[in-house]
Short mmCIF file of C-alpha atoms and ligand atoms in Angstrom, two decimals:
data_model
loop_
_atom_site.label_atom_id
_atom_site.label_comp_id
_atom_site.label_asym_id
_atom_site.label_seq_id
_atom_site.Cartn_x
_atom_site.Cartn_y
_atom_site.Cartn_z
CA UNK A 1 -31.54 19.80 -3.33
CA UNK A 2 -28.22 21.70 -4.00
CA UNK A 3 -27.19 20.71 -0.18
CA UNK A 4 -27.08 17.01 -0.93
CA UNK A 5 -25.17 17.56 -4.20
CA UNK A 6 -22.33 18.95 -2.05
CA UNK A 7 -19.26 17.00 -1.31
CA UNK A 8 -18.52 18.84 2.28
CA UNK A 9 -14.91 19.58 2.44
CA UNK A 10 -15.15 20.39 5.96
CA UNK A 11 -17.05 17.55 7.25
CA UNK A 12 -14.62 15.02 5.77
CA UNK A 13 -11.74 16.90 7.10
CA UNK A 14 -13.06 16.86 10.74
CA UNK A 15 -14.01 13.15 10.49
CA UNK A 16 -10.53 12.28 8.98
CA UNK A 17 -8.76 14.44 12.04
CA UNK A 18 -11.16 13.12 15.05
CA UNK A 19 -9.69 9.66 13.28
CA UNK A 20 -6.16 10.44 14.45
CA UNK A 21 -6.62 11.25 17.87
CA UNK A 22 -6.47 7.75 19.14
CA UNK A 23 -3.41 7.31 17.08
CA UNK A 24 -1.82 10.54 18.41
CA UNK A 25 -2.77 9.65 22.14
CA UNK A 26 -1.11 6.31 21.75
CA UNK A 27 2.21 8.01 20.13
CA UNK A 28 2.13 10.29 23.33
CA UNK A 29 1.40 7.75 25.84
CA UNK A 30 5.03 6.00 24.34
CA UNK A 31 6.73 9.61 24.15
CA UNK A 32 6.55 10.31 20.96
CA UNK A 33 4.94 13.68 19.85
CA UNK A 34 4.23 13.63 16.00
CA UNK A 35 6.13 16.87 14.64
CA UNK A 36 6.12 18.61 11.41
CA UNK A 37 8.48 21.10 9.90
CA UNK A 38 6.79 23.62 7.41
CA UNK A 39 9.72 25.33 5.43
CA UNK A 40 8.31 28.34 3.75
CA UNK A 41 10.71 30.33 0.91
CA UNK A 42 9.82 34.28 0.63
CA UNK A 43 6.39 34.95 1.12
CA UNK A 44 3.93 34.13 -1.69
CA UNK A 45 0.46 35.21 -0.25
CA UNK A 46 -1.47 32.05 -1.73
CA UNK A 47 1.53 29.54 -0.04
CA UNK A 48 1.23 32.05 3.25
CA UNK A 49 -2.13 30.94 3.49
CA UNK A 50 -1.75 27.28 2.87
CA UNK A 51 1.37 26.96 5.78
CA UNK A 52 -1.12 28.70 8.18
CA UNK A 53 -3.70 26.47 7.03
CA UNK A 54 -1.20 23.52 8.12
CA UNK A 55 -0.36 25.25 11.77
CA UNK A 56 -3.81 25.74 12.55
CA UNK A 57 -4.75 22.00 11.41
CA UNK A 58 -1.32 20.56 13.59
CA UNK A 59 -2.63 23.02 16.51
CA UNK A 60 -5.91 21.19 16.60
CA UNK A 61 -4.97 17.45 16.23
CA UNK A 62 -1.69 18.06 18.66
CA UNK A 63 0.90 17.69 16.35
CA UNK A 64 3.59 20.02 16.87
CA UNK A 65 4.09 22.27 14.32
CA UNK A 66 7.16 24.68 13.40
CA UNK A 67 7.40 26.88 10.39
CA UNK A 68 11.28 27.79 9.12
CA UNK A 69 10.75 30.75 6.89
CA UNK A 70 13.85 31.35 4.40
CA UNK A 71 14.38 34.71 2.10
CA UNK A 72 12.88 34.27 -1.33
CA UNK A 73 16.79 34.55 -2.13
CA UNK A 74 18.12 31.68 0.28
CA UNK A 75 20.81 29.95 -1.52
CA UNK A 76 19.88 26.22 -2.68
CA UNK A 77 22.63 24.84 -0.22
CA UNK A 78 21.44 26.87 3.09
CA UNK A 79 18.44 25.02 1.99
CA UNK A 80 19.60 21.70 1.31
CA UNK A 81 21.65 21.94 4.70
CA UNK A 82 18.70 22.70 6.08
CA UNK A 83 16.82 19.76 4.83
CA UNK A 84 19.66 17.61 6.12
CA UNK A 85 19.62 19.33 9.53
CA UNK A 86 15.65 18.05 10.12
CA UNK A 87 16.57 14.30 8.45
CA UNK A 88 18.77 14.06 11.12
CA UNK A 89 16.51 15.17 14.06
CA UNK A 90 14.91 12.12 15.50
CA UNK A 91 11.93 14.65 17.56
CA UNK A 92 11.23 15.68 13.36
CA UNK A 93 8.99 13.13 11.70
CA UNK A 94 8.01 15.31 8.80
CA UNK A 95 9.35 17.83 6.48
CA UNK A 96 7.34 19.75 4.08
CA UNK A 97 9.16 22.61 1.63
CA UNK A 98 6.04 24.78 0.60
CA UNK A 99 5.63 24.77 -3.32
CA UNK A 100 6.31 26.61 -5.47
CA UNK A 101 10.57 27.17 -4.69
CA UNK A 102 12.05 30.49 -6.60
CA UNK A 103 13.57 29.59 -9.83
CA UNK A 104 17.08 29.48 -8.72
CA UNK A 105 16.38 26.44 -6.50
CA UNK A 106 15.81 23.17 -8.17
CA UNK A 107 12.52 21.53 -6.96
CA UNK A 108 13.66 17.98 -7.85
CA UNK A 109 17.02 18.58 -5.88
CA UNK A 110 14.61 19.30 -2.54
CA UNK A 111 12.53 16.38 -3.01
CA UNK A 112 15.10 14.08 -3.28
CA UNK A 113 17.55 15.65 -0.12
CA UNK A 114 14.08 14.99 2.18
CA UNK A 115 14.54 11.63 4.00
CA UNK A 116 12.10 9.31 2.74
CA UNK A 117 10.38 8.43 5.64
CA UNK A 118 10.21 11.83 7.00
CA UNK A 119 8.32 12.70 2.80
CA UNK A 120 5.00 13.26 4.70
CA UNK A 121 3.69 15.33 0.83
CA UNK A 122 5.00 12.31 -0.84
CA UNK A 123 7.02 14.23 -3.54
CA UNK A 124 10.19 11.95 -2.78
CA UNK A 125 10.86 10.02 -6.22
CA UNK A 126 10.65 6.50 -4.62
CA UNK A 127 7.81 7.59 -2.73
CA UNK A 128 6.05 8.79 -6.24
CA UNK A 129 7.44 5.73 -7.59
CA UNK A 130 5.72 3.50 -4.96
CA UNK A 131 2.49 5.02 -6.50
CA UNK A 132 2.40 2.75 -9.15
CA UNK A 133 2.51 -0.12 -7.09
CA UNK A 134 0.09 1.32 -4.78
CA UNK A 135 2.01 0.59 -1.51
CA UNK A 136 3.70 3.95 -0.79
CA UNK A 137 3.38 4.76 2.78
CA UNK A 138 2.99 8.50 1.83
CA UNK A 139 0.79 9.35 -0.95
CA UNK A 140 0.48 13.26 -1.80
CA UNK A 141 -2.28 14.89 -0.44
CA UNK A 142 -4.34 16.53 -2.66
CA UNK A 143 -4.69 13.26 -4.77
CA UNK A 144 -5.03 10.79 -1.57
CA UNK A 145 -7.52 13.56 -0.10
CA UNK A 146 -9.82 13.57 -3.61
CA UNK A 147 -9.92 9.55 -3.21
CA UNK A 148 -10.70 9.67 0.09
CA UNK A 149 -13.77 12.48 -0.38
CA UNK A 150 -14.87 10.32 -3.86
CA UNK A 151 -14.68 6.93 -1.35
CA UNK A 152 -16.58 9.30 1.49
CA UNK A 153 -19.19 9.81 -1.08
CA UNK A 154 -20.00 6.55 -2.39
CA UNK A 155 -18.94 7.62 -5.77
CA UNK A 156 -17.58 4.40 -7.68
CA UNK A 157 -14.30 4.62 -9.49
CA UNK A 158 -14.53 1.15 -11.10
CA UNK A 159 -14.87 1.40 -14.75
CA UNK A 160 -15.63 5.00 -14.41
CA UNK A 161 -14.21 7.84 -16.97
CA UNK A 162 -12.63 10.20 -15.25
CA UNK A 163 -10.57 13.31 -16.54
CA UNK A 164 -8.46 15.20 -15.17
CA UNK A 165 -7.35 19.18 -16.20
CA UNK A 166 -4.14 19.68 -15.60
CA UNK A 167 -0.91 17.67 -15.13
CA UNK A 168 1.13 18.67 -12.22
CA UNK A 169 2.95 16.73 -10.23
CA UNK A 170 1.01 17.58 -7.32
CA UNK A 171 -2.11 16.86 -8.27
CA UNK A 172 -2.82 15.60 -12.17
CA UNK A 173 0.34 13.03 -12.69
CA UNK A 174 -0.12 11.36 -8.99
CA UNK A 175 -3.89 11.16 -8.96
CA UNK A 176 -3.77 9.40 -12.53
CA UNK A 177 -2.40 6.85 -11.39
CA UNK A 178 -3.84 6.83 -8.02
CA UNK A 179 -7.09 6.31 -10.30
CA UNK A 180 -5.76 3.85 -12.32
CA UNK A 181 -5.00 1.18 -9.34
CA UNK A 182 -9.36 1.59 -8.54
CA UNK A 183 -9.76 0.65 -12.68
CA UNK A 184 -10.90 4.37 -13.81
CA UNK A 185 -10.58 4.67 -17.15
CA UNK A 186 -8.73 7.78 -16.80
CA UNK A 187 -7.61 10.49 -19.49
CA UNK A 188 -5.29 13.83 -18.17
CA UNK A 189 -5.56 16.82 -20.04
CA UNK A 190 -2.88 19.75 -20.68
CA UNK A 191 -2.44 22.99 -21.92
CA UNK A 192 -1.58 21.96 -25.09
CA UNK A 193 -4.84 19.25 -25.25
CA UNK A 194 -6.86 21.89 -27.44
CA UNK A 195 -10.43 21.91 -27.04
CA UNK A 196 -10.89 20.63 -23.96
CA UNK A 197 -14.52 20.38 -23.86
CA UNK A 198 -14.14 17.36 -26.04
CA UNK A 199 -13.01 15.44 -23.72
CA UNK A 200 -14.70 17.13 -20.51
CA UNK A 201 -17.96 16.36 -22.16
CA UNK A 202 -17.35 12.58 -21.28
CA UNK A 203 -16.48 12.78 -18.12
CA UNK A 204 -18.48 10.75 -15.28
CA UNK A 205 -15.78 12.37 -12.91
CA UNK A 206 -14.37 15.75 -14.14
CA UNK A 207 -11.60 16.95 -11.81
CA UNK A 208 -10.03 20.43 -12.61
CA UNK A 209 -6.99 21.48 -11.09
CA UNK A 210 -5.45 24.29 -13.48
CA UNK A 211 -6.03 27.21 -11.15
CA UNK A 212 -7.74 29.38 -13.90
CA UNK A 213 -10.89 30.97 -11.73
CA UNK A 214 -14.22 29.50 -13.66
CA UNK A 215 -12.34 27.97 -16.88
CA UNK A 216 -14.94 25.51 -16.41
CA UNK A 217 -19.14 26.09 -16.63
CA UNK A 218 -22.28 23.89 -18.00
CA UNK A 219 -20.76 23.91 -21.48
CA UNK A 220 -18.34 21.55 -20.79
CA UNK A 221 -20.08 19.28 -18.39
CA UNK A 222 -22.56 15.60 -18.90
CA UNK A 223 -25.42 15.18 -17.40
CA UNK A 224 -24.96 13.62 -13.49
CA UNK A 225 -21.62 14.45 -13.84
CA UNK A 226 -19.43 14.29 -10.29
CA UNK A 227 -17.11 17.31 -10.21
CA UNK A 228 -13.62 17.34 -7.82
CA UNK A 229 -12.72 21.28 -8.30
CA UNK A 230 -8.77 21.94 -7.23
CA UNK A 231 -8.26 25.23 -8.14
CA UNK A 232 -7.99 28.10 -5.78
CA UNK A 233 -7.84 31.30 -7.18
CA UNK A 234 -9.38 34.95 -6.31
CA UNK A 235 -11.71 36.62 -8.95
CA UNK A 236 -13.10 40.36 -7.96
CA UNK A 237 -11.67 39.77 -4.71
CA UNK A 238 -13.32 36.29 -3.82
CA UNK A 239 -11.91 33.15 -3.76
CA UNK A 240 -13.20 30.68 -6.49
CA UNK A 241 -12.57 27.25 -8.19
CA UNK A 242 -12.01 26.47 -11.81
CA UNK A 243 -15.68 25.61 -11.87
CA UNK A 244 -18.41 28.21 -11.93
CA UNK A 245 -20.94 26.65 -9.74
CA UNK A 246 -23.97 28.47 -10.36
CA UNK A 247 -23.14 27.29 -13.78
CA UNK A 248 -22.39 23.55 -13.52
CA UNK A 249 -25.04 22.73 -9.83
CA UNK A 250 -28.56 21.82 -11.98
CA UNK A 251 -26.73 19.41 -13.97
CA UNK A 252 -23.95 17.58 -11.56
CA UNK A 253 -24.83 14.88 -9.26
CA UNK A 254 -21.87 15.96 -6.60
CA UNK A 255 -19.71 18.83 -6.48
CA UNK A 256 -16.93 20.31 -4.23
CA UNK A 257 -17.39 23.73 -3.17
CA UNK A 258 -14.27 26.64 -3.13
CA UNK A 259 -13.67 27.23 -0.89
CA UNK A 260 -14.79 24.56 1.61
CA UNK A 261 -13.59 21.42 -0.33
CA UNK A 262 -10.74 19.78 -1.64
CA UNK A 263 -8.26 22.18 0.25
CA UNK A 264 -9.82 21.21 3.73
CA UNK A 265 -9.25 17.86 3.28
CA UNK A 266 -5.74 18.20 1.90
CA UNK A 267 -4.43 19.41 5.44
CA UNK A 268 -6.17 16.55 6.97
CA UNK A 269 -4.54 14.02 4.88
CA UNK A 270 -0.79 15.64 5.65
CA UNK A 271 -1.83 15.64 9.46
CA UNK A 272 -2.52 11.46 8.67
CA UNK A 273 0.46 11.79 6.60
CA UNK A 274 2.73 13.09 10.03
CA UNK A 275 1.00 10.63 12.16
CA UNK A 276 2.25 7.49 10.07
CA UNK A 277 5.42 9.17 9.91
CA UNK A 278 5.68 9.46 13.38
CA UNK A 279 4.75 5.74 14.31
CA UNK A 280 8.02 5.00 12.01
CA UNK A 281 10.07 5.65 15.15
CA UNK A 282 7.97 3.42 17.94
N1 LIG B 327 1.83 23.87 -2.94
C1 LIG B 327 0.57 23.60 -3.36
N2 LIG B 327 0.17 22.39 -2.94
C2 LIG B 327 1.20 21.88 -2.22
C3 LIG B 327 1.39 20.64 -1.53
O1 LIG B 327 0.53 19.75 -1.48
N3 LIG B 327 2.60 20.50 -0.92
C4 LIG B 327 3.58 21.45 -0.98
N4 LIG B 327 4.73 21.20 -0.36
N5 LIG B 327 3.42 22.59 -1.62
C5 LIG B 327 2.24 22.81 -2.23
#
């Protein structure tokens, strides 16, 4: 019963890589090989993990992969040069800058120095701008990965309520309005929001993504709720989700797991994200 509430992470992931390989066989039969730069600053265990995450995901669809690791004090020009260096590389067709920067660097600054058709995380502001219009050719992927698993599963957005904890611009700002062009009804929550429960209550989709391990249990959960969990943290040493899932599983009618989810199918979406990015210079 529990097995066919899960939303397999995994699965989706595979499907959504085994989907590129005729796409990456054709770039290589015209000499192109789709390439991704990973820029990592200092070494932040969680964004360690994530960048190897990437190079093992690249490694397996045959996208070459490098990783430039800076010192957590690089200076924000050695960075920006940097940035400039890969724009200008034609064998680059993406360039990622692991979040979050140090506090000395300005994150905006990075995301607009990153050629726009090389913005394979979609953070560039006309790329996030082309949200809206729902025509980018790079949408971020945590939010495009969440559509794609709720699309994977059937799940109707259409007139739906859907909230969403937490307004980043990773995850809760993009997705909004990702949701929004399907006609959810959707509602974003913050830290200042209050009693969240109020709203999470309501929600036929309830997606958390605040990164505070179990923040979310039966309490504040309807009946046949679907739940998209985000958040990776580690509690007593093992990795969890904002939602405690022994807590929420009798009364959802899908669920993603932590790990094993939404982060899975994240990776996927960048390595589809490097692919289109790549076609751009047939
Ligand atoms: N840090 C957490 N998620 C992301 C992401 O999707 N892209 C980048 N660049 N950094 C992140």
């Amino acid at each position: 019963m529990t097995d066919t509430k899960i939303i397999d992470g995994k699965k989706i992931a595979a499907d959504i890589e085994l989907s590129l390989k005729e796409k990456i066989d054709y770039l290589k039969n015209n000499g192109i090989v789709p390439c991704i730069y990973v820029i990592l600053i200092g070494d932040n265990p969680a964004s360690v993990i994530y960048v190897r995450n990437k190079e093992n995901a690249a490694k397996r669809c045959g996208i070459l992969s490098e990783k430039i690791i800076l010192p957590v004090d690089v200076s924000e020009d050695e960075l920006l040069n940097k940035i400039n260096e890969l724009n200008d590389n034609p064998l680059v067709h993406g360039i990622l800058v692991q979040l979050p920067v140090p506090p000395h660097i300005d994150e905006n600054k990075i995301m607009e120095t990153i050629c726009v058709n090389k913005d394979v995380d979609g953070f560039h502001p006309f790329n996030e701008g082309k949200i809206f219009t729902g025509n980018s050719s790079f949408y971020p992927c945590t939010p495009f990965g969440i559509i794609k698993m709720l699309d994977y599963s059937n799940i109707e957005l259409t007139g739906k309520n859907v909230i969403i904890v937490g307004q980043s611009i990773i995850v809760g700002k993009p997705l909004s309005i990702m949701l929004m062009n399907r006609y959810a009804t959707v509602s974003v929550l913050n830290i200042y929001t209050g009693d969240i429960r109020r709203w999470t209550k309501m929600a036929d989709i309830l997606i958390s993504a605040t990164g505070k391990a179990h923040l979310i249990d039966d309490s504040f959960v309807k009946d046949g709720a679907v739940i998209i969990d985000v958040g990776i943290t580690k509690l007593n040493g093992k990795i969890c989700g904002d939602v405690n899932f022994d807590s929420v599983i009798e009364k959802v009618s899908k669920i993603t797991p932590v790990p094993g989810g939404v982060g899975p199918v994240t990776v996927s979406v960048l390595m589809e994200n490097t692919v289109n990015a790549a076609f751009k210079f047939l």
